[in-house]
């Protein structure tokens, strides 16, 4: 069986994919496979006491599904960094836990304590060698794959992928895959991390202290995105950051267009 045949054999609906998760399972996730989260939410009445772990918190539509009060008793969630799902649907405290530790210890925690039964992840289209690139925001999702967890992938053709030998999974390692693009998000809690007049006012003060040739680090949120937008006329900036936000992508696109 060639890679394409393997791919097609494992392709299924979101409902069929998440049916691989059973009551009592431990699940690790990363990369915001929102279509899989929605399917898990809709299948909640068929499972109980599932524990989901992630390196990063849930926001936007991801949080609306996984951190919903209706998930209590069915799927609970633990991560290293907490984040609100949205202003209208706050996370239920009784269903959420925090794992305070250094990111460098995450792989050891997965191996020795979490020991996932399944992993939910996002990936781009399969390449000619049968690999699915997992993109830029998964944390340590490769570790559960190496431990033999069931691998459930949302293949998203719009996923931003990076050249790597680590953040990828081979089709032979995948148990189920779903082809689906994530729903668009916007607003302060969504993927766009929009900013308003207050954030622009703060950013205007910050950029006065940033000179051409500086190396910058911007985190997630409205203010960092506003700062990035205000840096559009700066020259020779360097970036050193664990998080690549929308405004940094815009700055990089501007740099490439000028080369």
Short mmCIF file of N, CA, C and O in Angstrom, two decimals, residues 12-143:
data_model
loop_
_atom_site.label_atom_id
_atom_site.label_comp_id
_atom_site.label_asym_id
_atom_site.label_seq_id
_atom_site.Cartn_x
_atom_site.Cartn_y
_atom_site.Cartn_z
N UNK A 12 -11.63 9.98 7.42
CA UNK A 12 -12.98 9.70 7.93
C UNK A 12 -13.64 11.00 8.37
O UNK A 12 -13.06 12.08 8.25
N UNK A 13 -14.84 10.90 8.90
CA UNK A 13 -15.55 12.07 9.42
C UNK A 13 -15.00 12.46 10.79
O UNK A 13 -14.38 11.63 11.48
N UNK A 14 -15.22 13.71 11.23
CA UNK A 14 -14.80 14.10 12.58
C UNK A 14 -15.42 13.21 13.66
O UNK A 14 -14.76 12.87 14.64
N UNK A 15 -16.68 12.84 13.46
CA UNK A 15 -17.37 12.00 14.45
C UNK A 15 -16.70 10.64 14.58
O UNK A 15 -16.50 10.12 15.69
N UNK A 16 -16.33 10.05 13.45
CA UNK A 16 -15.67 8.74 13.47
C UNK A 16 -14.28 8.85 14.08
O UNK A 16 -13.84 7.95 14.83
N UNK A 17 -13.59 9.95 13.80
CA UNK A 17 -12.23 10.13 14.32
C UNK A 17 -12.21 10.19 15.85
O UNK A 17 -11.45 9.49 16.51
N UNK A 18 -13.09 11.02 16.44
CA UNK A 18 -13.07 11.18 17.90
C UNK A 18 -13.71 10.00 18.61
O UNK A 18 -13.56 9.85 19.83
N UNK A 19 -14.38 9.12 17.87
CA UNK A 19 -14.94 7.92 18.51
C UNK A 19 -13.84 6.98 18.98
O UNK A 19 -14.10 6.05 19.76
N UNK A 20 -12.60 7.22 18.54
CA UNK A 20 -11.46 6.44 19.02
C UNK A 20 -11.12 6.77 20.47
O UNK A 20 -10.41 6.02 21.13
N UNK A 21 -11.62 7.91 20.95
CA UNK A 21 -11.38 8.31 22.34
C UNK A 21 -12.46 7.70 23.22
O UNK A 21 -13.65 7.91 23.01
N UNK A 22 -12.03 6.95 24.22
CA UNK A 22 -12.95 6.23 25.09
C UNK A 22 -12.96 6.84 26.50
O UNK A 22 -12.06 7.59 26.87
N UNK A 23 -13.98 6.51 27.26
CA UNK A 23 -14.09 6.98 28.64
C UNK A 23 -12.83 6.61 29.42
O UNK A 23 -12.31 5.49 29.30
N UNK A 24 -12.35 7.57 30.20
CA UNK A 24 -11.16 7.35 31.01
C UNK A 24 -9.85 7.58 30.31
O UNK A 24 -8.78 7.52 30.93
N UNK A 25 -9.89 7.87 29.01
CA UNK A 25 -8.65 8.11 28.26
C UNK A 25 -7.97 9.40 28.69
O UNK A 25 -8.62 10.36 29.13
N UNK A 26 -6.67 9.41 28.54
CA UNK A 26 -5.87 10.62 28.68
C UNK A 26 -5.48 11.07 27.28
O UNK A 26 -4.95 10.28 26.49
N UNK A 27 -5.74 12.33 26.97
CA UNK A 27 -5.56 12.85 25.61
C UNK A 27 -4.64 14.07 25.66
O UNK A 27 -4.87 14.99 26.45
N UNK A 28 -3.62 14.07 24.84
CA UNK A 28 -2.79 15.27 24.69
C UNK A 28 -3.16 15.94 23.37
O UNK A 28 -3.53 15.28 22.40
N UNK A 29 -3.07 17.27 23.34
CA UNK A 29 -3.46 17.98 22.13
C UNK A 29 -2.59 19.21 21.92
O UNK A 29 -1.95 19.72 22.84
N UNK A 30 -2.58 19.69 20.69
CA UNK A 30 -1.87 20.91 20.33
C UNK A 30 -2.22 21.30 18.91
O UNK A 30 -2.70 20.49 18.12
N UNK A 31 -1.99 22.57 18.58
CA UNK A 31 -2.21 23.02 17.22
C UNK A 31 -3.62 23.44 16.88
O UNK A 31 -3.92 23.76 15.74
N UNK A 32 -4.53 23.41 17.86
CA UNK A 32 -5.91 23.88 17.69
C UNK A 32 -6.66 23.20 16.55
O UNK A 32 -7.12 23.87 15.60
N UNK A 33 -6.83 21.88 16.58
CA UNK A 33 -7.70 21.21 15.61
C UNK A 33 -9.17 21.42 15.99
O UNK A 33 -9.82 20.53 16.55
N UNK A 34 -9.71 22.60 15.70
CA UNK A 34 -11.01 23.02 16.21
C UNK A 34 -12.14 22.10 15.76
O UNK A 34 -13.08 21.83 16.51
N UNK A 35 -12.06 21.59 14.54
CA UNK A 35 -13.11 20.70 14.04
C UNK A 35 -13.16 19.41 14.88
O UNK A 35 -14.23 18.88 15.17
N UNK A 36 -12.01 18.92 15.30
CA UNK A 36 -11.97 17.75 16.17
C UNK A 36 -12.49 18.09 17.57
O UNK A 36 -13.18 17.27 18.19
N UNK A 37 -12.18 19.28 18.06
CA UNK A 37 -12.70 19.70 19.37
C UNK A 37 -14.23 19.78 19.34
O UNK A 37 -14.90 19.38 20.28
N UNK A 38 -14.76 20.32 18.25
CA UNK A 38 -16.22 20.40 18.12
C UNK A 38 -16.84 19.02 18.11
O UNK A 38 -17.86 18.77 18.76
N UNK A 39 -16.22 18.09 17.38
CA UNK A 39 -16.74 16.72 17.32
C UNK A 39 -16.68 16.06 18.69
O UNK A 39 -17.60 15.32 19.08
N UNK A 40 -15.61 16.32 19.44
CA UNK A 40 -15.50 15.76 20.79
C UNK A 40 -16.57 16.33 21.71
O UNK A 40 -17.18 15.61 22.51
N UNK A 41 -16.81 17.63 21.56
CA UNK A 41 -17.87 18.29 22.34
C UNK A 41 -19.23 17.67 22.02
O UNK A 41 -20.02 17.36 22.92
N UNK A 42 -19.50 17.45 20.74
CA UNK A 42 -20.80 16.90 20.35
C UNK A 42 -20.94 15.42 20.73
O UNK A 42 -22.06 14.91 20.83
N UNK A 43 -19.82 14.76 20.99
CA UNK A 43 -19.83 13.34 21.38
C UNK A 43 -19.72 13.17 22.90
O UNK A 43 -19.59 12.04 23.39
N UNK A 44 -19.79 14.27 23.64
CA UNK A 44 -19.50 14.24 25.08
C UNK A 44 -20.40 13.29 25.86
O UNK A 44 -19.96 12.68 26.85
N UNK A 45 -21.65 13.12 25.45
CA UNK A 45 -22.56 12.28 26.22
C UNK A 45 -22.18 10.80 26.14
O UNK A 45 -22.66 10.00 26.95
N UNK A 46 -21.32 10.46 25.20
CA UNK A 46 -20.91 9.06 25.04
C UNK A 46 -19.62 8.73 25.78
O UNK A 46 -19.15 7.59 25.73
N UNK A 47 -19.01 9.73 26.42
CA UNK A 47 -17.76 9.51 27.14
C UNK A 47 -17.82 10.19 28.50
O UNK A 47 -18.61 11.11 28.72
N UNK A 48 -16.99 9.73 29.42
CA UNK A 48 -16.88 10.37 30.72
C UNK A 48 -15.45 10.20 31.24
O UNK A 48 -14.73 9.28 30.86
N UNK A 49 -15.08 11.13 32.10
CA UNK A 49 -13.78 11.10 32.78
C UNK A 49 -12.59 11.07 31.82
O UNK A 49 -11.55 10.47 32.11
N UNK A 50 -12.74 11.74 30.67
CA UNK A 50 -11.60 11.92 29.77
C UNK A 50 -10.80 13.12 30.26
O UNK A 50 -11.36 14.16 30.59
N UNK A 51 -9.50 12.96 30.33
CA UNK A 51 -8.62 14.04 30.79
C UNK A 51 -7.79 14.53 29.61
O UNK A 51 -7.06 13.74 28.99
N UNK A 52 -7.95 15.80 29.24
CA UNK A 52 -7.21 16.37 28.13
C UNK A 52 -6.10 17.26 28.65
O UNK A 52 -6.32 18.06 29.57
N UNK A 53 -4.92 17.14 28.07
CA UNK A 53 -3.76 17.93 28.44
C UNK A 53 -3.24 18.69 27.24
O UNK A 53 -3.34 18.23 26.10
N UNK A 54 -2.64 19.87 27.50
CA UNK A 54 -1.99 20.63 26.45
C UNK A 54 -0.90 21.48 27.08
O UNK A 54 -0.92 21.78 28.28
N UNK A 55 0.08 21.85 26.25
CA UNK A 55 1.13 22.73 26.75
C UNK A 55 0.61 24.15 26.89
O UNK A 55 1.01 24.87 27.79
N UNK A 56 -0.31 24.53 26.02
CA UNK A 56 -0.83 25.89 26.02
C UNK A 56 -2.34 25.89 26.28
O UNK A 56 -3.01 24.88 26.07
N UNK A 57 -2.86 27.02 26.73
CA UNK A 57 -4.27 27.13 27.05
C UNK A 57 -5.16 27.19 25.82
O UNK A 57 -4.70 27.25 24.69
N UNK A 58 -6.46 27.15 26.08
CA UNK A 58 -7.46 27.19 25.01
C UNK A 58 -8.07 28.59 24.93
O UNK A 58 -8.46 29.17 25.95
N UNK A 59 -8.17 29.13 23.71
CA UNK A 59 -8.82 30.41 23.51
C UNK A 59 -9.75 30.31 22.31
O UNK A 59 -9.71 29.36 21.53
N UNK A 60 -10.62 31.32 22.16
CA UNK A 60 -11.51 31.37 21.01
C UNK A 60 -12.42 30.16 20.94
O UNK A 60 -12.91 29.66 21.96
N UNK A 61 -12.66 29.68 19.74
CA UNK A 61 -13.58 28.56 19.54
C UNK A 61 -13.06 27.28 20.18
O UNK A 61 -13.85 26.44 20.62
N UNK A 62 -11.74 27.11 20.24
CA UNK A 62 -11.19 25.93 20.93
C UNK A 62 -11.67 25.89 22.37
O UNK A 62 -12.13 24.85 22.86
N UNK A 63 -11.57 27.02 23.06
CA UNK A 63 -12.01 27.08 24.45
C UNK A 63 -13.51 26.96 24.59
O UNK A 63 -14.01 26.37 25.55
N UNK A 64 -14.24 27.50 23.62
CA UNK A 64 -15.71 27.40 23.68
C UNK A 64 -16.17 25.95 23.69
O UNK A 64 -17.17 25.62 24.32
N UNK A 65 -15.44 25.08 23.01
CA UNK A 65 -15.80 23.65 23.01
C UNK A 65 -15.20 22.90 24.20
O UNK A 65 -15.92 22.29 24.99
N UNK A 66 -13.90 22.96 24.35
CA UNK A 66 -13.24 22.13 25.36
C UNK A 66 -13.50 22.63 26.78
O UNK A 66 -13.60 21.84 27.72
N UNK A 67 -13.60 23.94 26.97
CA UNK A 67 -13.80 24.50 28.31
C UNK A 67 -15.26 24.80 28.60
O UNK A 67 -15.57 25.49 29.57
N UNK A 68 -16.17 24.30 27.80
CA UNK A 68 -17.59 24.53 28.03
C UNK A 68 -18.04 23.90 29.35
O UNK A 68 -17.61 22.79 29.70
N UNK A 69 -18.90 24.57 30.11
CA UNK A 69 -19.46 23.95 31.32
C UNK A 69 -20.15 22.63 31.05
O UNK A 69 -20.22 21.77 31.93
N UNK A 70 -20.65 22.44 29.82
CA UNK A 70 -21.31 21.20 29.47
C UNK A 70 -20.35 20.01 29.38
O UNK A 70 -20.78 18.86 29.29
N UNK A 71 -19.04 20.29 29.38
CA UNK A 71 -18.04 19.22 29.34
C UNK A 71 -17.74 18.65 30.72
O UNK A 71 -17.07 17.61 30.82
N UNK A 72 -18.22 19.30 31.77
CA UNK A 72 -17.93 18.83 33.13
C UNK A 72 -18.44 17.39 33.29
O UNK A 72 -19.59 17.08 32.96
N UNK A 73 -17.58 16.52 33.77
CA UNK A 73 -17.92 15.11 33.93
C UNK A 73 -17.59 14.27 32.72
O UNK A 73 -17.52 13.05 32.80
N UNK A 74 -17.40 14.95 31.58
CA UNK A 74 -17.10 14.24 30.34
C UNK A 74 -15.63 14.43 29.94
O UNK A 74 -14.90 13.45 29.76
N UNK A 75 -15.21 15.69 29.78
CA UNK A 75 -13.83 16.00 29.40
C UNK A 75 -13.35 17.15 30.27
O UNK A 75 -13.92 18.24 30.26
N UNK A 76 -12.29 16.93 31.05
CA UNK A 76 -11.65 17.99 31.81
C UNK A 76 -10.34 18.38 31.12
O UNK A 76 -9.86 17.67 30.23
N UNK A 77 -9.75 19.49 31.52
CA UNK A 77 -8.62 20.04 30.79
C UNK A 77 -7.56 20.54 31.75
O UNK A 77 -7.87 21.16 32.77
N UNK A 78 -6.29 20.28 31.41
CA UNK A 78 -5.16 20.76 32.19
C UNK A 78 -4.08 21.26 31.25
O UNK A 78 -3.83 20.66 30.19
N UNK A 79 -3.42 22.36 31.61
CA UNK A 79 -2.37 22.92 30.76
C UNK A 79 -1.39 23.71 31.62
O UNK A 79 -1.60 23.91 32.81
N UNK A 80 -0.32 24.18 31.00
CA UNK A 80 0.68 24.96 31.73
C UNK A 80 0.32 26.44 31.81
O UNK A 80 0.76 27.14 32.70
N UNK A 81 -0.46 26.94 30.86
CA UNK A 81 -0.84 28.35 30.84
C UNK A 81 -2.35 28.46 30.69
O UNK A 81 -2.93 27.90 29.77
N UNK A 82 -2.98 29.18 31.59
CA UNK A 82 -4.43 29.32 31.57
C UNK A 82 -4.84 30.50 30.69
O UNK A 82 -4.17 31.52 30.63
N UNK A 83 -5.98 30.36 30.01
CA UNK A 83 -6.51 31.44 29.18
C UNK A 83 -8.02 31.34 29.15
O UNK A 83 -8.58 30.25 29.15
N UNK A 84 -8.70 32.47 29.13
CA UNK A 84 -10.15 32.48 29.04
C UNK A 84 -10.60 32.02 27.67
O UNK A 84 -9.97 32.32 26.66
N UNK A 85 -11.69 31.30 27.64
CA UNK A 85 -12.23 30.86 26.34
C UNK A 85 -12.90 32.01 25.63
O UNK A 85 -12.72 32.22 24.45
N UNK A 86 -13.74 32.78 26.32
CA UNK A 86 -14.36 33.97 25.76
C UNK A 86 -15.07 34.71 26.88
O UNK A 86 -15.30 34.16 27.96
N UNK A 87 -15.45 35.96 26.61
CA UNK A 87 -16.11 36.75 27.65
C UNK A 87 -17.50 36.22 27.96
O UNK A 87 -18.00 36.36 29.07
N UNK A 88 -18.15 35.61 26.97
CA UNK A 88 -19.52 35.15 27.17
C UNK A 88 -19.61 33.70 27.65
O UNK A 88 -20.66 33.25 28.05
N UNK A 89 -18.49 32.98 27.58
CA UNK A 89 -18.50 31.58 27.98
C UNK A 89 -17.26 31.29 28.80
O UNK A 89 -16.32 30.63 28.34
N UNK A 90 -17.20 31.78 30.06
CA UNK A 90 -16.00 31.59 30.88
C UNK A 90 -15.78 30.13 31.22
O UNK A 90 -16.73 29.36 31.33
N UNK A 91 -14.51 29.75 31.39
CA UNK A 91 -14.21 28.35 31.67
C UNK A 91 -14.69 27.96 33.07
O UNK A 91 -14.66 28.76 34.00
N UNK A 92 -15.15 26.72 33.21
CA UNK A 92 -15.61 26.25 34.52
C UNK A 92 -14.42 25.83 35.39
O UNK A 92 -13.67 24.93 35.05
N UNK A 93 -14.24 26.50 36.50
CA UNK A 93 -13.06 26.27 37.33
C UNK A 93 -12.98 24.85 37.84
O UNK A 93 -11.90 24.30 38.03
N UNK A 94 -14.13 24.20 38.07
CA UNK A 94 -14.10 22.85 38.60
C UNK A 94 -13.66 21.83 37.54
O UNK A 94 -13.44 20.65 37.86
N UNK A 95 -13.51 22.27 36.31
CA UNK A 95 -13.18 21.36 35.22
C UNK A 95 -11.82 21.68 34.61
O UNK A 95 -11.49 21.20 33.52
N UNK A 96 -11.01 22.48 35.30
CA UNK A 96 -9.78 22.99 34.73
C UNK A 96 -8.67 22.92 35.76
O UNK A 96 -8.87 23.20 36.94
N UNK A 97 -7.48 22.54 35.31
CA UNK A 97 -6.33 22.44 36.20
C UNK A 97 -5.13 23.05 35.51
O UNK A 97 -5.07 23.13 34.28
N UNK A 98 -4.17 23.51 36.31
CA UNK A 98 -2.95 24.10 35.77
C UNK A 98 -1.76 23.24 36.17
O UNK A 98 -1.71 22.71 37.29
N UNK A 99 -0.82 23.10 35.24
CA UNK A 99 0.41 22.34 35.47
C UNK A 99 1.58 23.33 35.48
O UNK A 99 2.16 23.62 34.43
N UNK A 100 1.93 23.88 36.64
CA UNK A 100 3.01 24.87 36.68
C UNK A 100 4.38 24.21 36.58
O UNK A 100 4.83 23.55 37.51
N UNK A 101 5.02 24.34 35.44
CA UNK A 101 6.34 23.76 35.25
C UNK A 101 7.04 24.45 34.10
O UNK A 101 6.41 25.13 33.29
N UNK A 102 8.34 24.27 34.03
CA UNK A 102 9.12 24.78 32.91
C UNK A 102 8.76 24.01 31.65
O UNK A 102 8.58 22.79 31.68
N UNK A 103 8.68 24.71 30.52
CA UNK A 103 8.38 24.04 29.27
C UNK A 103 9.40 22.94 28.96
O UNK A 103 9.08 21.96 28.31
N UNK A 104 10.63 23.11 29.43
CA UNK A 104 11.66 22.12 29.15
C UNK A 104 11.38 20.78 29.82
O UNK A 104 11.97 19.76 29.44
N UNK A 105 10.46 20.76 30.79
CA UNK A 105 10.12 19.52 31.49
C UNK A 105 8.86 18.86 30.94
O UNK A 105 8.45 17.81 31.42
N UNK A 106 8.26 19.46 29.91
CA UNK A 106 6.97 18.98 29.43
C UNK A 106 7.08 17.57 28.86
O UNK A 106 6.21 16.72 29.11
N UNK A 107 8.10 17.30 28.10
CA UNK A 107 8.24 15.97 27.51
C UNK A 107 8.36 14.90 28.60
O UNK A 107 7.76 13.83 28.51
N UNK A 108 9.12 15.20 29.66
CA UNK A 108 9.27 14.25 30.76
C UNK A 108 7.94 14.02 31.48
O UNK A 108 7.61 12.90 31.86
N UNK A 109 7.15 15.10 31.62
CA UNK A 109 5.84 14.97 32.25
C UNK A 109 4.92 14.07 31.43
O UNK A 109 4.19 13.24 31.97
N UNK A 110 4.96 14.23 30.11
CA UNK A 110 4.15 13.39 29.22
C UNK A 110 4.55 11.93 29.35
O UNK A 110 3.71 11.03 29.43
N UNK A 111 5.85 11.70 29.40
CA UNK A 111 6.36 10.33 29.44
C UNK A 111 6.10 9.63 30.77
O UNK A 111 5.80 8.43 30.80
N UNK A 112 6.19 10.39 31.89
CA UNK A 112 6.15 9.75 33.20
C UNK A 112 4.82 9.86 33.93
O UNK A 112 4.49 9.01 34.75
N UNK A 113 4.03 10.91 33.64
CA UNK A 113 2.79 11.10 34.37
C UNK A 113 1.55 11.03 33.48
O UNK A 113 0.62 10.29 33.76
N UNK A 114 1.54 11.79 32.40
CA UNK A 114 0.34 11.85 31.56
C UNK A 114 0.13 10.54 30.81
O UNK A 114 -0.96 9.97 30.82
N UNK A 115 1.16 10.06 30.14
CA UNK A 115 1.10 8.80 29.39
C UNK A 115 -0.17 8.72 28.54
O UNK A 115 -1.06 7.90 28.77
N UNK A 116 -0.29 9.58 27.52
CA UNK A 116 -1.55 9.72 26.77
C UNK A 116 -1.97 8.45 26.04
O UNK A 116 -1.13 7.70 25.52
N UNK A 117 -3.27 8.24 26.01
CA UNK A 117 -3.85 7.18 25.19
C UNK A 117 -4.07 7.64 23.76
O UNK A 117 -4.13 6.82 22.84
N UNK A 118 -4.25 8.96 23.58
CA UNK A 118 -4.52 9.51 22.26
C UNK A 118 -3.94 10.91 22.18
O UNK A 118 -3.70 11.56 23.20
N UNK A 119 -3.71 11.37 20.95
CA UNK A 119 -3.24 12.73 20.72
C UNK A 119 -4.05 13.33 19.58
O UNK A 119 -4.25 12.70 18.54
N UNK A 120 -4.57 14.55 19.79
CA UNK A 120 -5.29 15.30 18.77
C UNK A 120 -4.38 16.40 18.26
O UNK A 120 -3.88 17.21 19.05
N UNK A 121 -4.17 16.47 16.95
CA UNK A 121 -3.27 17.48 16.42
C UNK A 121 -3.72 17.97 15.06
O UNK A 121 -4.59 17.37 14.43
N UNK A 122 -3.13 19.08 14.63
CA UNK A 122 -3.37 19.64 13.30
C UNK A 122 -2.18 19.33 12.41
O UNK A 122 -1.06 19.16 12.89
N UNK A 123 -2.43 19.27 11.12
CA UNK A 123 -1.35 19.06 10.17
C UNK A 123 -1.69 19.65 8.82
O UNK A 123 -2.85 19.87 8.50
N UNK A 124 -0.66 19.90 8.05
CA UNK A 124 -0.86 20.36 6.69
C UNK A 124 -1.02 19.18 5.74
O UNK A 124 -0.99 18.02 6.16
N UNK A 125 -1.20 19.42 4.46
CA UNK A 125 -1.33 18.34 3.49
C UNK A 125 -0.11 17.42 3.49
O UNK A 125 1.02 17.87 3.69
N UNK A 126 -0.32 16.15 3.28
CA UNK A 126 0.76 15.17 3.27
C UNK A 126 1.73 15.44 2.12
O UNK A 126 1.31 15.75 1.00
N UNK A 127 3.04 15.30 2.38
CA UNK A 127 4.02 15.50 1.32
C UNK A 127 4.29 14.18 0.58
O UNK A 127 3.70 13.14 0.88
N UNK A 128 5.20 14.22 -0.37
CA UNK A 128 5.47 13.06 -1.22
C UNK A 128 6.09 11.90 -0.46
O UNK A 128 6.06 10.75 -0.93
N UNK A 129 6.68 12.18 0.71
CA UNK A 129 7.31 11.13 1.50
C UNK A 129 6.36 10.57 2.57
O UNK A 129 6.76 9.74 3.38
N UNK A 130 5.10 11.04 2.56
CA UNK A 130 4.12 10.52 3.50
C UNK A 130 4.09 11.23 4.84
O UNK A 130 3.45 10.75 5.78
N UNK A 131 4.75 12.39 4.95
CA UNK A 131 4.78 13.13 6.22
C UNK A 131 3.73 14.24 6.23
O UNK A 131 3.49 14.90 5.23
N UNK A 132 3.13 14.44 7.40
CA UNK A 132 2.19 15.53 7.64
C UNK A 132 2.86 16.49 8.61
O UNK A 132 3.16 16.14 9.75
N UNK A 133 3.12 17.71 8.15
CA UNK A 133 3.77 18.73 8.98
C UNK A 133 2.77 19.28 9.98
O UNK A 133 1.65 19.63 9.64
N UNK A 134 3.18 19.35 11.26
CA UNK A 134 2.27 19.74 12.32
C UNK A 134 2.22 21.25 12.58
O UNK A 134 1.56 21.69 13.51
N UNK A 135 2.94 22.05 11.80
CA UNK A 135 2.81 23.49 11.95
C UNK A 135 3.66 24.06 13.06
O UNK A 135 4.70 23.52 13.42
N UNK A 136 3.17 25.15 13.67
CA UNK A 136 4.03 25.98 14.52
C UNK A 136 3.64 26.03 15.98
O UNK A 136 4.36 26.62 16.77
N UNK A 137 2.52 25.45 16.40
CA UNK A 137 2.04 25.74 17.76
C UNK A 137 1.55 24.50 18.50
O UNK A 137 0.52 24.52 19.15
N UNK A 138 2.31 23.44 18.43
CA UNK A 138 1.85 22.19 19.03
C UNK A 138 2.40 21.91 20.40
O UNK A 138 1.90 21.05 21.12
N UNK A 139 3.49 22.55 20.79
CA UNK A 139 4.13 22.12 22.02
C UNK A 139 4.80 20.78 21.78
O UNK A 139 5.50 20.58 20.79
N UNK A 140 4.56 19.82 22.65
CA UNK A 140 5.27 18.54 22.61
C UNK A 140 4.42 17.40 22.06
O UNK A 140 4.45 16.28 22.59
N UNK A 141 3.65 17.64 21.02
CA UNK A 141 2.76 16.59 20.53
C UNK A 141 3.49 15.43 19.88
O UNK A 141 2.92 14.36 19.72
N UNK A 142 4.75 15.60 19.51
CA UNK A 142 5.50 14.49 18.94
C UNK A 142 5.77 13.41 20.01
O UNK A 142 5.82 12.22 19.69
N UNK A 143 5.89 13.80 21.26
CA UNK A 143 6.19 12.85 22.34
C UNK A 143 5.09 11.80 22.49
O UNK A 143 5.40 10.60 22.57
#
